[in-house]
Amino acid sequence: QVQLVESGGGLVQAGGSLTLSCAASGSIFSIHSMAWYRQAPGRQRELVAFVLSSGYTGYADSVKGRFSISRDNGKDTVHLQMNSLKPEDTAVYYCKVEAKDNYNGPIGSYWGQGTQVTVSS
């Protein structure tokens, strides 16, 4: 099993910045991808950003140019630097990791518990 611990959420004024972190631990053989999702009240969970094992990154159109995802391979940790935050960025942010726990095993999907980000206007 893989455990994820998220940190860094909080309350910030519009235009401010926050950095979210997600540390993976447990039985990890390899990590295929690490990503951040968010879910606002009454809305579906949506992909915010992802980073593949190759280093390739992708972003939702709504955050391009403002958010940056990075991975610390040595620590199996992923960060989401969020700049120029807007009230519409308010949501619970979830870390998702796709990983294998052994060479022959399948790729499993693991979710963090979520961290609240609130942007005031």
Short mmCIF file of N, CA and C in Angstrom, two decimals:
data_model
loop_
_atom_site.label_atom_id
_atom_site.label_comp_id
_atom_site.label_asym_id
_atom_site.label_seq_id
_atom_site.Cartn_x
_atom_site.Cartn_y
_atom_site.Cartn_z
N GLN A 1 0.83 -1.20 0.00
CA GLN A 1 0.00 0.00 0.00
C GLN A 1 0.86 1.25 0.00
N VAL A 2 0.31 2.30 -0.56
CA VAL A 2 0.98 3.59 -0.62
C VAL A 2 0.18 4.58 0.20
N GLN A 3 0.85 5.31 1.04
CA GLN A 3 0.20 6.35 1.83
C GLN A 3 0.63 7.72 1.33
N LEU A 4 -0.31 8.65 1.34
CA LEU A 4 -0.03 10.01 0.89
C LEU A 4 -0.37 10.98 2.01
N VAL A 5 0.52 11.91 2.25
CA VAL A 5 0.29 12.95 3.25
C VAL A 5 0.44 14.29 2.58
N GLU A 6 -0.63 15.07 2.61
CA GLU A 6 -0.65 16.38 1.98
C GLU A 6 -0.45 17.47 3.03
N SER A 7 0.08 18.58 2.59
CA SER A 7 0.26 19.72 3.48
C SER A 7 0.29 21.00 2.65
N GLY A 8 0.08 22.12 3.33
CA GLY A 8 0.27 23.42 2.69
C GLY A 8 -0.98 24.20 2.38
N GLY A 9 -2.15 23.63 2.60
CA GLY A 9 -3.37 24.38 2.33
C GLY A 9 -3.56 25.50 3.33
N GLY A 10 -4.57 26.33 3.08
CA GLY A 10 -4.86 27.42 4.00
C GLY A 10 -5.69 28.50 3.36
N LEU A 11 -5.72 29.64 4.05
CA LEU A 11 -6.48 30.81 3.60
C LEU A 11 -5.50 31.86 3.08
N VAL A 12 -5.80 32.40 1.91
CA VAL A 12 -4.94 33.40 1.31
C VAL A 12 -5.80 34.42 0.57
N GLN A 13 -5.32 35.64 0.48
CA GLN A 13 -6.05 36.65 -0.27
C GLN A 13 -5.82 36.49 -1.76
N ALA A 14 -6.76 36.97 -2.53
CA ALA A 14 -6.62 36.93 -3.99
C ALA A 14 -5.31 37.60 -4.40
N GLY A 15 -4.62 36.96 -5.34
CA GLY A 15 -3.33 37.46 -5.77
C GLY A 15 -2.16 36.87 -5.02
N GLY A 16 -2.46 36.16 -3.95
CA GLY A 16 -1.43 35.55 -3.14
C GLY A 16 -0.96 34.21 -3.67
N SER A 17 -0.09 33.58 -2.89
CA SER A 17 0.51 32.32 -3.29
C SER A 17 0.44 31.29 -2.18
N LEU A 18 0.38 30.04 -2.57
CA LEU A 18 0.47 28.92 -1.65
C LEU A 18 1.23 27.80 -2.34
N THR A 19 1.87 26.97 -1.54
CA THR A 19 2.52 25.77 -2.07
C THR A 19 1.96 24.56 -1.35
N LEU A 20 1.45 23.63 -2.12
CA LEU A 20 0.97 22.37 -1.58
C LEU A 20 2.05 21.31 -1.78
N SER A 21 2.14 20.40 -0.83
CA SER A 21 3.09 19.29 -0.94
C SER A 21 2.37 17.98 -0.64
N CYS A 22 2.84 16.93 -1.27
CA CYS A 22 2.27 15.60 -1.06
C CYS A 22 3.43 14.61 -1.02
N ALA A 23 3.57 13.94 0.10
CA ALA A 23 4.64 12.97 0.28
C ALA A 23 4.08 11.56 0.24
N ALA A 24 4.66 10.74 -0.62
CA ALA A 24 4.23 9.34 -0.75
C ALA A 24 5.19 8.45 0.04
N SER A 25 4.61 7.46 0.71
CA SER A 25 5.43 6.52 1.46
C SER A 25 4.76 5.17 1.46
N GLY A 26 5.47 4.17 1.97
CA GLY A 26 4.91 2.83 2.03
C GLY A 26 5.62 1.91 1.04
N SER A 27 4.87 0.96 0.54
CA SER A 27 5.43 -0.04 -0.36
C SER A 27 5.42 0.49 -1.79
N ILE A 28 6.48 1.19 -2.16
CA ILE A 28 6.56 1.81 -3.48
C ILE A 28 7.70 1.19 -4.25
N PHE A 29 7.38 0.59 -5.40
CA PHE A 29 8.42 0.09 -6.30
C PHE A 29 8.76 1.15 -7.33
N SER A 30 7.72 1.74 -7.91
CA SER A 30 7.93 2.81 -8.88
C SER A 30 6.69 3.68 -8.94
N ILE A 31 6.90 4.94 -9.23
CA ILE A 31 5.80 5.88 -9.38
C ILE A 31 5.63 6.23 -10.85
N HIS A 32 4.44 6.05 -11.35
CA HIS A 32 4.14 6.32 -12.75
C HIS A 32 3.78 7.79 -12.96
N SER A 33 2.98 8.33 -12.05
CA SER A 33 2.58 9.72 -12.17
C SER A 33 2.16 10.26 -10.81
N MET A 34 2.25 11.57 -10.69
CA MET A 34 1.76 12.27 -9.51
C MET A 34 0.95 13.45 -10.00
N ALA A 35 -0.16 13.72 -9.32
CA ALA A 35 -1.07 14.74 -9.83
C ALA A 35 -1.80 15.42 -8.69
N TRP A 36 -2.33 16.59 -9.00
CA TRP A 36 -3.22 17.32 -8.10
C TRP A 36 -4.57 17.48 -8.76
N TYR A 37 -5.60 17.20 -7.99
CA TYR A 37 -6.97 17.44 -8.39
C TYR A 37 -7.59 18.41 -7.39
N ARG A 38 -8.72 18.98 -7.74
CA ARG A 38 -9.44 19.82 -6.80
C ARG A 38 -10.94 19.64 -6.98
N GLN A 39 -11.64 19.89 -5.89
CA GLN A 39 -13.10 19.79 -5.93
C GLN A 39 -13.69 20.92 -5.13
N ALA A 40 -14.44 21.76 -5.81
CA ALA A 40 -15.15 22.86 -5.18
C ALA A 40 -16.55 22.40 -4.80
N PRO A 41 -17.18 23.04 -3.83
CA PRO A 41 -18.52 22.63 -3.41
C PRO A 41 -19.49 22.62 -4.58
N GLY A 42 -20.20 21.51 -4.72
CA GLY A 42 -21.20 21.38 -5.77
C GLY A 42 -20.64 21.11 -7.15
N ARG A 43 -19.34 20.88 -7.24
CA ARG A 43 -18.72 20.65 -8.53
C ARG A 43 -17.99 19.31 -8.54
N GLN A 44 -17.74 18.81 -9.74
CA GLN A 44 -17.01 17.56 -9.86
C GLN A 44 -15.52 17.78 -9.60
N ARG A 45 -14.86 16.73 -9.17
CA ARG A 45 -13.42 16.79 -8.99
C ARG A 45 -12.76 16.95 -10.36
N GLU A 46 -11.79 17.84 -10.44
CA GLU A 46 -11.14 18.11 -11.72
C GLU A 46 -9.62 18.05 -11.58
N LEU A 47 -8.98 17.65 -12.68
CA LEU A 47 -7.53 17.59 -12.72
C LEU A 47 -6.97 19.01 -12.80
N VAL A 48 -5.99 19.28 -11.95
CA VAL A 48 -5.33 20.58 -11.96
C VAL A 48 -3.99 20.51 -12.68
N ALA A 49 -3.16 19.54 -12.29
CA ALA A 49 -1.83 19.41 -12.89
C ALA A 49 -1.31 18.01 -12.63
N PHE A 50 -0.41 17.55 -13.51
CA PHE A 50 0.19 16.25 -13.32
C PHE A 50 1.63 16.27 -13.79
N VAL A 51 2.40 15.32 -13.26
CA VAL A 51 3.78 15.12 -13.70
C VAL A 51 4.01 13.62 -13.86
N LEU A 52 4.53 13.21 -15.00
CA LEU A 52 4.81 11.81 -15.27
C LEU A 52 6.22 11.45 -14.81
N SER A 53 6.51 10.18 -14.78
CA SER A 53 7.84 9.73 -14.39
C SER A 53 8.91 10.25 -15.34
N SER A 54 8.52 10.56 -16.57
CA SER A 54 9.46 11.10 -17.56
C SER A 54 9.78 12.56 -17.29
N GLY A 55 8.98 13.19 -16.43
CA GLY A 55 9.14 14.61 -16.17
C GLY A 55 8.17 15.48 -16.93
N TYR A 56 7.44 14.88 -17.84
CA TYR A 56 6.43 15.63 -18.59
C TYR A 56 5.34 16.13 -17.66
N THR A 57 4.94 17.37 -17.85
CA THR A 57 3.91 17.97 -17.01
C THR A 57 2.74 18.45 -17.86
N GLY A 58 1.58 18.55 -17.22
CA GLY A 58 0.40 19.07 -17.89
C GLY A 58 -0.45 19.84 -16.90
N TYR A 59 -1.22 20.80 -17.43
CA TYR A 59 -2.01 21.67 -16.58
C TYR A 59 -3.41 21.89 -17.17
N ALA A 60 -4.35 22.12 -16.26
CA ALA A 60 -5.67 22.56 -16.70
C ALA A 60 -5.53 23.97 -17.27
N ASP A 61 -6.34 24.28 -18.26
CA ASP A 61 -6.27 25.61 -18.87
C ASP A 61 -6.46 26.72 -17.84
N SER A 62 -7.29 26.47 -16.85
CA SER A 62 -7.62 27.50 -15.87
C SER A 62 -6.45 27.88 -14.97
N VAL A 63 -5.40 27.05 -14.94
CA VAL A 63 -4.28 27.35 -14.04
C VAL A 63 -2.97 27.54 -14.80
N LYS A 64 -2.98 27.37 -16.09
CA LYS A 64 -1.74 27.54 -16.87
C LYS A 64 -1.17 28.93 -16.67
N GLY A 65 0.14 28.97 -16.45
CA GLY A 65 0.80 30.24 -16.25
C GLY A 65 0.77 30.73 -14.81
N ARG A 66 -0.06 30.10 -13.96
CA ARG A 66 -0.15 30.51 -12.56
C ARG A 66 0.34 29.41 -11.61
N PHE A 67 0.08 28.16 -11.97
CA PHE A 67 0.47 27.04 -11.12
C PHE A 67 1.66 26.30 -11.74
N SER A 68 2.47 25.71 -10.88
CA SER A 68 3.61 24.93 -11.35
C SER A 68 3.74 23.68 -10.50
N ILE A 69 3.81 22.52 -11.16
CA ILE A 69 3.96 21.25 -10.45
C ILE A 69 5.40 20.78 -10.59
N SER A 70 5.92 20.22 -9.51
CA SER A 70 7.28 19.70 -9.54
C SER A 70 7.35 18.47 -8.66
N ARG A 71 8.31 17.62 -8.97
CA ARG A 71 8.46 16.38 -8.22
C ARG A 71 9.89 16.28 -7.68
N ASP A 72 9.99 15.92 -6.43
CA ASP A 72 11.26 15.64 -5.80
C ASP A 72 11.43 14.13 -5.80
N ASN A 73 12.12 13.61 -6.80
CA ASN A 73 12.19 12.17 -6.97
C ASN A 73 12.81 11.45 -5.79
N GLY A 74 13.82 12.06 -5.23
CA GLY A 74 14.51 11.41 -4.12
C GLY A 74 13.64 11.21 -2.90
N LYS A 75 12.58 12.02 -2.79
CA LYS A 75 11.71 11.96 -1.63
C LYS A 75 10.30 11.52 -1.99
N ASP A 76 10.06 11.15 -3.25
CA ASP A 76 8.71 10.77 -3.69
C ASP A 76 7.69 11.81 -3.23
N THR A 77 8.00 13.03 -3.48
CA THR A 77 7.15 14.15 -3.07
C THR A 77 6.83 15.00 -4.29
N VAL A 78 5.61 15.48 -4.32
CA VAL A 78 5.19 16.38 -5.39
C VAL A 78 4.71 17.68 -4.78
N HIS A 79 5.05 18.78 -5.44
CA HIS A 79 4.67 20.10 -4.96
C HIS A 79 3.81 20.80 -6.01
N LEU A 80 2.92 21.64 -5.54
CA LEU A 80 2.13 22.47 -6.44
C LEU A 80 2.30 23.92 -5.97
N GLN A 81 3.05 24.68 -6.74
CA GLN A 81 3.23 26.10 -6.45
C GLN A 81 2.09 26.85 -7.11
N MET A 82 1.31 27.55 -6.30
CA MET A 82 0.14 28.26 -6.82
C MET A 82 0.33 29.75 -6.63
N ASN A 83 0.40 30.47 -7.73
CA ASN A 83 0.58 31.92 -7.71
C ASN A 83 -0.64 32.61 -8.28
N SER A 84 -0.74 33.90 -8.01
CA SER A 84 -1.85 34.71 -8.53
C SER A 84 -3.19 34.03 -8.29
N LEU A 85 -3.39 33.59 -7.08
CA LEU A 85 -4.60 32.84 -6.74
C LEU A 85 -5.84 33.69 -6.88
N LYS A 86 -6.92 33.04 -7.30
CA LYS A 86 -8.19 33.69 -7.52
C LYS A 86 -9.25 33.03 -6.62
N PRO A 87 -10.32 33.75 -6.30
CA PRO A 87 -11.38 33.13 -5.49
C PRO A 87 -11.91 31.82 -6.09
N GLU A 88 -11.91 31.75 -7.40
CA GLU A 88 -12.41 30.52 -8.04
C GLU A 88 -11.45 29.34 -7.90
N ASP A 89 -10.27 29.56 -7.36
CA ASP A 89 -9.36 28.46 -7.05
C ASP A 89 -9.72 27.80 -5.72
N THR A 90 -10.66 28.37 -5.00
CA THR A 90 -11.08 27.80 -3.72
C THR A 90 -11.64 26.41 -3.92
N ALA A 91 -11.09 25.45 -3.19
CA ALA A 91 -11.50 24.05 -3.33
C ALA A 91 -10.71 23.20 -2.34
N VAL A 92 -11.12 21.96 -2.23
CA VAL A 92 -10.29 20.96 -1.56
C VAL A 92 -9.37 20.37 -2.62
N TYR A 93 -8.09 20.39 -2.35
CA TYR A 93 -7.10 19.88 -3.30
C TYR A 93 -6.63 18.49 -2.85
N TYR A 94 -6.64 17.58 -3.80
CA TYR A 94 -6.28 16.18 -3.54
C TYR A 94 -5.05 15.79 -4.36
N CYS A 95 -4.18 15.07 -3.73
CA CYS A 95 -3.02 14.48 -4.40
C CYS A 95 -3.40 13.08 -4.86
N LYS A 96 -2.99 12.73 -6.05
CA LYS A 96 -3.22 11.38 -6.57
C LYS A 96 -1.91 10.84 -7.11
N VAL A 97 -1.59 9.62 -6.73
CA VAL A 97 -0.37 8.97 -7.20
C VAL A 97 -0.72 7.64 -7.85
N GLU A 98 -0.12 7.39 -8.99
CA GLU A 98 -0.25 6.09 -9.64
C GLU A 98 1.11 5.40 -9.50
N ALA A 99 1.10 4.23 -8.87
CA ALA A 99 2.36 3.59 -8.53
C ALA A 99 2.22 2.07 -8.49
N LYS A 100 3.37 1.43 -8.60
CA LYS A 100 3.44 -0.03 -8.45
C LYS A 100 4.14 -0.33 -7.14
N ASP A 101 3.65 -1.38 -6.47
CA ASP A 101 4.30 -1.75 -5.22
C ASP A 101 5.25 -2.94 -5.39
N ASN A 102 5.32 -3.49 -6.61
CA ASN A 102 6.33 -4.49 -6.91
C ASN A 102 6.49 -4.56 -8.42
N TYR A 103 7.53 -5.24 -8.88
CA TYR A 103 7.89 -5.24 -10.29
C TYR A 103 6.77 -5.80 -11.17
N ASN A 104 6.13 -6.87 -10.72
CA ASN A 104 5.13 -7.54 -11.55
C ASN A 104 3.71 -7.07 -11.28
N GLY A 105 3.55 -6.22 -10.30
CA GLY A 105 2.20 -5.83 -9.92
C GLY A 105 1.59 -4.79 -10.83
N PRO A 106 0.28 -4.58 -10.69
CA PRO A 106 -0.39 -3.56 -11.48
C PRO A 106 -0.09 -2.17 -10.95
N ILE A 107 -0.41 -1.17 -11.78
CA ILE A 107 -0.31 0.21 -11.32
C ILE A 107 -1.58 0.53 -10.53
N GLY A 108 -1.42 0.92 -9.30
CA GLY A 108 -2.55 1.27 -8.45
C GLY A 108 -2.69 2.78 -8.35
N SER A 109 -3.90 3.23 -8.05
CA SER A 109 -4.17 4.65 -7.86
C SER A 109 -4.41 4.91 -6.38
N TYR A 110 -3.76 5.93 -5.87
CA TYR A 110 -3.85 6.26 -4.45
C TYR A 110 -4.17 7.75 -4.30
N TRP A 111 -5.04 8.06 -3.35
CA TRP A 111 -5.48 9.44 -3.12
C TRP A 111 -5.09 9.90 -1.72
N GLY A 112 -4.76 11.17 -1.64
CA GLY A 112 -4.56 11.79 -0.34
C GLY A 112 -5.89 12.16 0.28
N GLN A 113 -5.84 12.67 1.51
CA GLN A 113 -7.05 12.98 2.26
C GLN A 113 -7.63 14.35 1.88
N GLY A 114 -6.87 15.13 1.17
CA GLY A 114 -7.35 16.45 0.73
C GLY A 114 -6.91 17.55 1.67
N THR A 115 -6.67 18.71 1.10
CA THR A 115 -6.31 19.88 1.89
C THR A 115 -7.09 21.09 1.35
N GLN A 116 -7.65 21.86 2.25
CA GLN A 116 -8.51 22.98 1.86
C GLN A 116 -7.67 24.20 1.46
N VAL A 117 -8.02 24.76 0.33
CA VAL A 117 -7.45 26.04 -0.11
C VAL A 117 -8.60 27.02 -0.27
N THR A 118 -8.52 28.12 0.45
CA THR A 118 -9.55 29.15 0.38
C THR A 118 -8.91 30.47 -0.02
N VAL A 119 -9.43 31.05 -1.09
CA VAL A 119 -8.91 32.32 -1.59
C VAL A 119 -9.99 33.38 -1.40
N SER A 120 -9.69 34.38 -0.60
CA SER A 120 -10.67 35.43 -0.32
C SER A 120 -10.50 36.58 -1.31
N SER A 121 -11.60 37.22 -1.62
CA SER A 121 -11.57 38.33 -2.59
C SER A 121 -11.31 39.66 -1.91
#
